[in-house]
CSV table of C-alpha atoms in Angstrom, one decimal:
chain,number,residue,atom,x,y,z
R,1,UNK,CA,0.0,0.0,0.0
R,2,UNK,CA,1.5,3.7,-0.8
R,3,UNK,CA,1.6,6.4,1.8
R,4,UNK,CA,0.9,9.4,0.5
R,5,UNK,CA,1.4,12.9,2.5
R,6,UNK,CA,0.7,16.7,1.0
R,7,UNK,CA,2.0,19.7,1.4
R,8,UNK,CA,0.9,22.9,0.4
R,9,UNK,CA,3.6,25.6,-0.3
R,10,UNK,CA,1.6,27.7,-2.1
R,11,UNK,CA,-2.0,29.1,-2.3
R,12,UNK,CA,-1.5,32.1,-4.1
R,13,UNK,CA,-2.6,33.1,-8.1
R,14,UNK,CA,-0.2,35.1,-10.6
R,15,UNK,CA,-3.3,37.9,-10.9
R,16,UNK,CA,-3.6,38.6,-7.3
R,17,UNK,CA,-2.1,41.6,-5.4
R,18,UNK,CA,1.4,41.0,-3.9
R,19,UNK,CA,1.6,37.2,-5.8
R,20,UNK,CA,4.8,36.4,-8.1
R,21,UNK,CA,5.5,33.1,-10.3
R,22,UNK,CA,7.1,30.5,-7.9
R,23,UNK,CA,9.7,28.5,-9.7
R,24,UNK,CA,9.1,24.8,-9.4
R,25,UNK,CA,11.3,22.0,-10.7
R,26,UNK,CA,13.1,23.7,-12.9
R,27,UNK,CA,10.2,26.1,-14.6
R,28,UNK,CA,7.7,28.6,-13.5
R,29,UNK,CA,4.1,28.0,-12.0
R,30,UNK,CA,1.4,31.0,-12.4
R,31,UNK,CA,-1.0,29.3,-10.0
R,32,UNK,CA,-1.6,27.0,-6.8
R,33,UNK,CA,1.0,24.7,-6.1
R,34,UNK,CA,1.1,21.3,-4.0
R,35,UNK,CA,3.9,18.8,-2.8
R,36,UNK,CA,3.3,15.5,-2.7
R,37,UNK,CA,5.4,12.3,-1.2
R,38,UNK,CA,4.2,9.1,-2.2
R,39,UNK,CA,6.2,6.0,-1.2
R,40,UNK,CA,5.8,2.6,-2.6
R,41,UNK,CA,7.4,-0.9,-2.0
R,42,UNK,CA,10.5,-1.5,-4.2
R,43,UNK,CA,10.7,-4.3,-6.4
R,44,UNK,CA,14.2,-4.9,-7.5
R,45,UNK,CA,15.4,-4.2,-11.2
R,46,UNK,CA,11.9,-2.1,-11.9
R,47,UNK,CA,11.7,-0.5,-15.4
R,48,UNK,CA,9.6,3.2,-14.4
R,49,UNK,CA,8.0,5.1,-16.9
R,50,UNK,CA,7.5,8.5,-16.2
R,51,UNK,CA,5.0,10.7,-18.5
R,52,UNK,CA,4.4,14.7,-18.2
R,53,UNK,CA,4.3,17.8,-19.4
R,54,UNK,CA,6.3,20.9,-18.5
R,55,UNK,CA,7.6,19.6,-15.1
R,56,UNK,CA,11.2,18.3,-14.7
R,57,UNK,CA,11.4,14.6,-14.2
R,58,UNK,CA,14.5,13.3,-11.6
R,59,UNK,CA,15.1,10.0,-11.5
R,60,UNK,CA,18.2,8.5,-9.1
R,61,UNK,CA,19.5,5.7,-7.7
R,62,UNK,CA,19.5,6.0,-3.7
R,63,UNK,CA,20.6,3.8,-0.5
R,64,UNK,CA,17.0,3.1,0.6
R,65,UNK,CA,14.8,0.1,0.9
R,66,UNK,CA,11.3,1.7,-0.5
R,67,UNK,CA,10.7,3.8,-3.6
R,68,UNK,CA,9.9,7.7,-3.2
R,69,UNK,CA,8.1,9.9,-5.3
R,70,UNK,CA,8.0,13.4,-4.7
R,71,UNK,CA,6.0,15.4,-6.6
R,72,UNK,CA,5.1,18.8,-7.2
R,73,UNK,CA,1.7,20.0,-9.1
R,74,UNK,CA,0.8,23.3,-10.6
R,75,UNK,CA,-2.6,23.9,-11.2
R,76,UNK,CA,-4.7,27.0,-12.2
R,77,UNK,CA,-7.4,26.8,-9.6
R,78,UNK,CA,-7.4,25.3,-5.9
R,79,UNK,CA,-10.4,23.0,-7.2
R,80,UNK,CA,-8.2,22.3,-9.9
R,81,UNK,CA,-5.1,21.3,-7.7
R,82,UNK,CA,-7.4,19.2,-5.7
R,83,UNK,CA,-9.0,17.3,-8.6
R,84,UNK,CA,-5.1,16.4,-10.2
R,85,UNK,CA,-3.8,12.7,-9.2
R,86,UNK,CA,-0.4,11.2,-9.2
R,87,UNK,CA,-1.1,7.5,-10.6
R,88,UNK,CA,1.2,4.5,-9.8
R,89,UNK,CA,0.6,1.6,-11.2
R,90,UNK,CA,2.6,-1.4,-11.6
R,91,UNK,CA,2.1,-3.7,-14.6
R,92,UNK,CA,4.0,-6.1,-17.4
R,93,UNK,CA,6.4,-7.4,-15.4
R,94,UNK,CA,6.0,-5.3,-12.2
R,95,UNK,CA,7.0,-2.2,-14.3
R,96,UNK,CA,6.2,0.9,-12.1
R,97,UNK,CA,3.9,3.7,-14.3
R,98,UNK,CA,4.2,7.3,-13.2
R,99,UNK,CA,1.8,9.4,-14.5
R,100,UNK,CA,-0.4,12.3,-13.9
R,101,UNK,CA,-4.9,12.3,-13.9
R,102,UNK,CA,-5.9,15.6,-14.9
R,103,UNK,CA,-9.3,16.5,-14.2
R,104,UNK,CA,-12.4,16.3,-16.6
R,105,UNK,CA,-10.6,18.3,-19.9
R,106,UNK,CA,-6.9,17.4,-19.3
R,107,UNK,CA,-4.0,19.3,-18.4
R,108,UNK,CA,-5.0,22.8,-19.2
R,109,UNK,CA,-1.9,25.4,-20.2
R,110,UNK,CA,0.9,26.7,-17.6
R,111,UNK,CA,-0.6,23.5,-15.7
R,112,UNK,CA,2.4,20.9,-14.8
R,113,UNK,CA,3.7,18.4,-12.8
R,114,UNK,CA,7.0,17.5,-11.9
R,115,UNK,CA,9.1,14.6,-10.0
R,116,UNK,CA,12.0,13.5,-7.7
R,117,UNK,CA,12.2,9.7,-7.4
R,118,UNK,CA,14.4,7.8,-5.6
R,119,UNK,CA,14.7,3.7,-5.6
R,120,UNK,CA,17.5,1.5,-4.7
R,121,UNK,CA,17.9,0.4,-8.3
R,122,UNK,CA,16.1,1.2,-11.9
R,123,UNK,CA,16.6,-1.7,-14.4
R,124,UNK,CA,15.0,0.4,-17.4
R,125,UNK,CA,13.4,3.8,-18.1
R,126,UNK,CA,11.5,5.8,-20.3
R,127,UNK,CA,11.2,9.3,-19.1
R,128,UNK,CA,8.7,12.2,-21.0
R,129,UNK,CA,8.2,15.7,-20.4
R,130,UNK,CA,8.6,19.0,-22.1
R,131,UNK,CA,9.7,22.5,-21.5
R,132,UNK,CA,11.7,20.8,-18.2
R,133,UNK,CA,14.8,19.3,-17.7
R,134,UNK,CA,15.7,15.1,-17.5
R,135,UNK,CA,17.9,13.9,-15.3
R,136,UNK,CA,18.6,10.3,-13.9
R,137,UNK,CA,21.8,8.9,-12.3
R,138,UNK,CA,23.1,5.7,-10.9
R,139,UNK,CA,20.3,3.7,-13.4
R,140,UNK,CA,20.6,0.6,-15.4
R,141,UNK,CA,19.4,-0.7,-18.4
R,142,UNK,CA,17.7,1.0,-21.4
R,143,UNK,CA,16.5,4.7,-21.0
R,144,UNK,CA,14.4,6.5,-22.8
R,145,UNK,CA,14.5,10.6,-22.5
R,146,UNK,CA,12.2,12.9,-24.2
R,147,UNK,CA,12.1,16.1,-23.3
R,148,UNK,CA,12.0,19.9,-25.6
R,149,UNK,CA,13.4,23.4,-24.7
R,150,UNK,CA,14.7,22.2,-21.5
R,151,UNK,CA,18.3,19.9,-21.1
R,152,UNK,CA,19.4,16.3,-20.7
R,153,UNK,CA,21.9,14.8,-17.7
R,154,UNK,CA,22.8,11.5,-17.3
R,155,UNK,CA,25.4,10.6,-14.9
R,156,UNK,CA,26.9,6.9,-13.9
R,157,UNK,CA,24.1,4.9,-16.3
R,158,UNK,CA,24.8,1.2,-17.7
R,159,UNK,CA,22.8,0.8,-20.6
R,160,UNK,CA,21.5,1.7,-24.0
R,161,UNK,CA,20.9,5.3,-23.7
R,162,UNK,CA,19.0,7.4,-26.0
R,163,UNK,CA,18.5,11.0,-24.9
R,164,UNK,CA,16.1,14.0,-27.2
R,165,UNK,CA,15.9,17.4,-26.9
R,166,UNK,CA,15.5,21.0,-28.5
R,167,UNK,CA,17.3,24.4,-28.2
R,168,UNK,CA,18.8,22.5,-24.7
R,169,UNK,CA,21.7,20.9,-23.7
R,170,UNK,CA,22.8,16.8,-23.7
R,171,UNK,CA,25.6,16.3,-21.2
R,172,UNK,CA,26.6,12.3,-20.7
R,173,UNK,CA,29.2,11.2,-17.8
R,174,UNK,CA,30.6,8.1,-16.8
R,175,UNK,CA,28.3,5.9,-19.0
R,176,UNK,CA,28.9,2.6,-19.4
R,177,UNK,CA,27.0,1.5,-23.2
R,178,UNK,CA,26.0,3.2,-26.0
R,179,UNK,CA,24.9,6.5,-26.5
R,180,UNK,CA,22.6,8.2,-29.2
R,181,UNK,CA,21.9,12.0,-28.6
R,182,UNK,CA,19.8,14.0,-30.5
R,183,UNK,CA,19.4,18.4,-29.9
R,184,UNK,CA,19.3,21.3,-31.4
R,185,UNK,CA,20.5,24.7,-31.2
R,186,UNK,CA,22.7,23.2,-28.2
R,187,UNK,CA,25.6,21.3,-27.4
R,188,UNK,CA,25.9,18.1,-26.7
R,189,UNK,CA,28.6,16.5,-23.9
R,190,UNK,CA,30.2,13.1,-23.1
R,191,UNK,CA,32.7,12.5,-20.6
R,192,UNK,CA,33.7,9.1,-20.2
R,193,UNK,CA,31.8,6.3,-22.6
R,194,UNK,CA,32.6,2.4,-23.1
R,195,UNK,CA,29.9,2.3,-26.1
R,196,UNK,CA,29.5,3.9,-29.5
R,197,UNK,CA,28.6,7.3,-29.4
R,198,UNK,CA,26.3,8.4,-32.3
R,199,UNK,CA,25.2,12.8,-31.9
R,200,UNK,CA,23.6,15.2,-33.7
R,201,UNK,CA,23.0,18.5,-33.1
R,202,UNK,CA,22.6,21.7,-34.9
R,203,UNK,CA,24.4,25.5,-34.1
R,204,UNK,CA,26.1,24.0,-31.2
R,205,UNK,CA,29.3,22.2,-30.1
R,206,UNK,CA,29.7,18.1,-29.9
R,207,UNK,CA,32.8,17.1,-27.3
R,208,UNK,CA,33.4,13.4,-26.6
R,209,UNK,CA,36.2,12.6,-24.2
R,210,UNK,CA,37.3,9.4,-22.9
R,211,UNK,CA,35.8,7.8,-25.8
R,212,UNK,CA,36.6,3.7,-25.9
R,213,UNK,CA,34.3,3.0,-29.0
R,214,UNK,CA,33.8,4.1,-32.4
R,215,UNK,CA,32.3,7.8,-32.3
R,216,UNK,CA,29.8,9.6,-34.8
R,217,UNK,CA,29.1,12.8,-34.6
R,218,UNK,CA,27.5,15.7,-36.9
R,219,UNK,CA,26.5,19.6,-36.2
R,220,UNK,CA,26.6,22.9,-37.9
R,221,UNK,CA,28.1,25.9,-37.2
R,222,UNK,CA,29.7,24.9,-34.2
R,223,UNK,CA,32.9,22.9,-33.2
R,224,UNK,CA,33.8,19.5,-32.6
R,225,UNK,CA,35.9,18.0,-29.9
R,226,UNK,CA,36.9,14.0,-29.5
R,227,UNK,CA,39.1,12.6,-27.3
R,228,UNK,CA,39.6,8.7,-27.5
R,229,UNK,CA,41.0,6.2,-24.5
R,230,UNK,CA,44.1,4.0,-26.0
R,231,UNK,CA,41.7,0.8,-26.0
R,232,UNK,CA,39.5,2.8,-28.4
R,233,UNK,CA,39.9,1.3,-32.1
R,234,UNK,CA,37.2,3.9,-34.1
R,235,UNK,CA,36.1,4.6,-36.5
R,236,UNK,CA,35.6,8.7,-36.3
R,237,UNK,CA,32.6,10.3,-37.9
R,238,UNK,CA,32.8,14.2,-37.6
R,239,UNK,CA,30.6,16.6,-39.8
R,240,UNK,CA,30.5,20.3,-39.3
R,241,UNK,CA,30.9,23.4,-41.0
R,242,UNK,CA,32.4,27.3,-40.3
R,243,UNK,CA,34.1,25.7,-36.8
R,244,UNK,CA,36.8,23.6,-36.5
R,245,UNK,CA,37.0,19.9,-35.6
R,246,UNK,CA,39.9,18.2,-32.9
R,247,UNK,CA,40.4,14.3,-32.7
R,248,UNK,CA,43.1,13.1,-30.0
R,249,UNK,CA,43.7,9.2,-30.8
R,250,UNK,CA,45.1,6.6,-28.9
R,251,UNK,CA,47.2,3.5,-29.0
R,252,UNK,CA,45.0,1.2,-30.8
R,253,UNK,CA,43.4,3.5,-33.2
R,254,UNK,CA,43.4,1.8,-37.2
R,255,UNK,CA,42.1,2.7,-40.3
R,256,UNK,CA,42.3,5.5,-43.2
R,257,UNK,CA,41.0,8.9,-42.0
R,258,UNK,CA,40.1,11.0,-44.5
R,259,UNK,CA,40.4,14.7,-43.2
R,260,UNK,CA,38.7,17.2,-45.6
R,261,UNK,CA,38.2,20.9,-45.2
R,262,UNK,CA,39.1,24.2,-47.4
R,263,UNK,CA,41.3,25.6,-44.8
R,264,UNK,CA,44.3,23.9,-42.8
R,265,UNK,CA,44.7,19.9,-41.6
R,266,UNK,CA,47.1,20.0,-39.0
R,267,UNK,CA,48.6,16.4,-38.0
R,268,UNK,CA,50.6,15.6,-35.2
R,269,UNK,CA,54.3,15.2,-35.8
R,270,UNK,CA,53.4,11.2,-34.5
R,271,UNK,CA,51.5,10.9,-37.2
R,272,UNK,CA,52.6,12.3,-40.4
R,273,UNK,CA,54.2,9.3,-41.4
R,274,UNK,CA,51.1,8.1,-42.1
R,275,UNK,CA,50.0,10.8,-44.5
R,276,UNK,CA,49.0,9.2,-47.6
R,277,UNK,CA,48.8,12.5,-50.7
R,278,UNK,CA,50.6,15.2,-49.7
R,279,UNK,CA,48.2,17.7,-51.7
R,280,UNK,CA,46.5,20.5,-50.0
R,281,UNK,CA,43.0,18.9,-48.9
R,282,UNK,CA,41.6,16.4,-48.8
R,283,UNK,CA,44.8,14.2,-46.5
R,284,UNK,CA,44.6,11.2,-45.7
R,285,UNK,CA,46.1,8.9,-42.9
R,286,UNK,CA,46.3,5.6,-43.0
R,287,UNK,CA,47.3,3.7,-39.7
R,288,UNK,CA,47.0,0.4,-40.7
R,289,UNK,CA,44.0,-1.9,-41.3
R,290,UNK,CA,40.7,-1.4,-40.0
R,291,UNK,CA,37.5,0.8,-40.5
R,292,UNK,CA,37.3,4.3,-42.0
R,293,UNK,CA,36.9,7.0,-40.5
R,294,UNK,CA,36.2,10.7,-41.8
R,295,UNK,CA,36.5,14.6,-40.5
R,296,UNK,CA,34.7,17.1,-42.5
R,297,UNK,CA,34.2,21.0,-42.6
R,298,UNK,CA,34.6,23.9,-44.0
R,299,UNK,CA,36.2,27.4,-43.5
R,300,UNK,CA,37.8,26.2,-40.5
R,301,UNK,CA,40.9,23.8,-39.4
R,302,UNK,CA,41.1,20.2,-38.9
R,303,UNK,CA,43.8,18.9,-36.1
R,304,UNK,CA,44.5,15.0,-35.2
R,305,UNK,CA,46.7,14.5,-32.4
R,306,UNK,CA,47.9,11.4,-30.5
R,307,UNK,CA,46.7,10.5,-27.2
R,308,UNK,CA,50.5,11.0,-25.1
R,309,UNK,CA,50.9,14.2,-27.2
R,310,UNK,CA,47.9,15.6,-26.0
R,311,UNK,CA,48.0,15.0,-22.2
């Protein structure tokens, strides 16, 4: 059975005298707002899925026995506020459903709902909001995030991770699996990755560090940065245009890399041995055999370095 407990930190309305917009996870709430703590028994390696709109979603491993849900509701009216259920519901597997009951009509604009959840482990997530930030850490397994105008964090995940936003940031750390990232008119950041790495974003910067898989990455207007760990073979994808594009290899790293751009390649005095065409652009490096790998742009450099060169 859940426990449920309310608190009400708010019973004021943007059009009354003396009344301001109270921020609330992460956005701002024109109306009545309630917290809410539900806790549930925890079933272990759970796969939660989390649905709302414009309230940030926070989902983290924690050194606890239950599960706890905190949320936070923004409604336009106190009847309103009243009428708006959390839902938990457990099914297919003991999966745990998170999701909000509006009343008669639906979630009506500026209306939102937001939440902090805590479990001892998360085998699987799929996480949905918009106009609010995502952010889970210490999780397992696949994971799902959807969010617009608001950013993505992920921090110490093991899994397939596949993370969408807009006009926000993606930033990636310590993940152990693969990694597909999608944004726009943002950057997008990974800091230590065992898996493949596959980005796209648009008028912002891509930077990849501690890479130990093959890496593809592709933006405009903005530059790229990849770093890869000595274990890390490739192949390199890199596509961008008016910025320019880094790659620091390592130890193992094979293959033909085809650097192309109208302005200067600059290769690592480590490396020019392996300089295949000595013409202007495109060059070529070949470091023995193995998958190709590619850097494009234009009106801006293109530097390879090795790894102990670059430290």
């Amino acid at each position: 059975m859940a426990r449920i407990t309310f608190g009400v930190v708010c019973m004021a309305t943007l059009w009354l005298a003396g009344c301001a917009q109270v921020r609330h996870f992460g956005s701002r709430c024109p109306g009545f707002i309630e917290n809410r703590v539900i806790t549930l028994s925890h079933i272990p390696g759970t796969f939660v899925r989390i649905e709302t709109h414009n309230g940030r979603v926070s989902v983290e491993a924690a050194d606890r026995s239950d599960v706890e849900i905190k949320a936070m509701v923004c409604a336009k009216s106190r009847e309103r506020l009243k009428s708006t259920h959390i839902v938990t519901r457990r099914h297919k597997g003991d999966a745990l459903r998170i999701e909000v009951k509006w009343p008669e009509g639906g979630r009506q604009n500026t209306e939102s709902a937001g939440f902090e959840i805590y479990a001892p482990d998360v085998n699987g997530i799929f996480a949905s909001t918009s106009n609010a930030p995502i952010r889970i850490k210490g999780l397992s397994g696949t994971a799902e995030l959807k969010t617009n105008n608001d950013r993505i964090e992920a921090t110490n995940h093991q899994g397939i991770l596949r993370a969408t936003t807009s006009n926000d940031a993606i930033i990636i750390v310590r993940h152990q699996g693969t990694i597909t990232a999608r944004s726009s008119n943002d950057d997008i950041r990974v800091r230590g990755v065992t898996g493949p790495v596959d980005a796209r974003t648009t008028n912002g910067a891509i930077q990849v560090n501690s890479a130990e898989s093959s890496v593809a990455v592709r933006t405009s207007n903005a530059e790229i940065k990849i770093s890869l760990t000595d274990n890390s073979k490739g192949p390199v994808v890199a596509d961008t245009s008016n910025d320019p594009i880094s790659l620091v290899i390592g130890k193992k790293f094979t293959g033909d890399v085809d650097l192309k751009t109208n302005e200067q390649c600059i290769v690592d005095e480590p490396l020019r041995k392996h300089i295949v065409g000595h013409g202007k652009n495109p060059v070529r490096l070949s470091i023995g055999e193995g998958p190709k790998s590619r850097l494009a742009t234009r009106n801006a450099p293109i530097l390879v370095k090795v790894r102990d060169e670059a430290e």
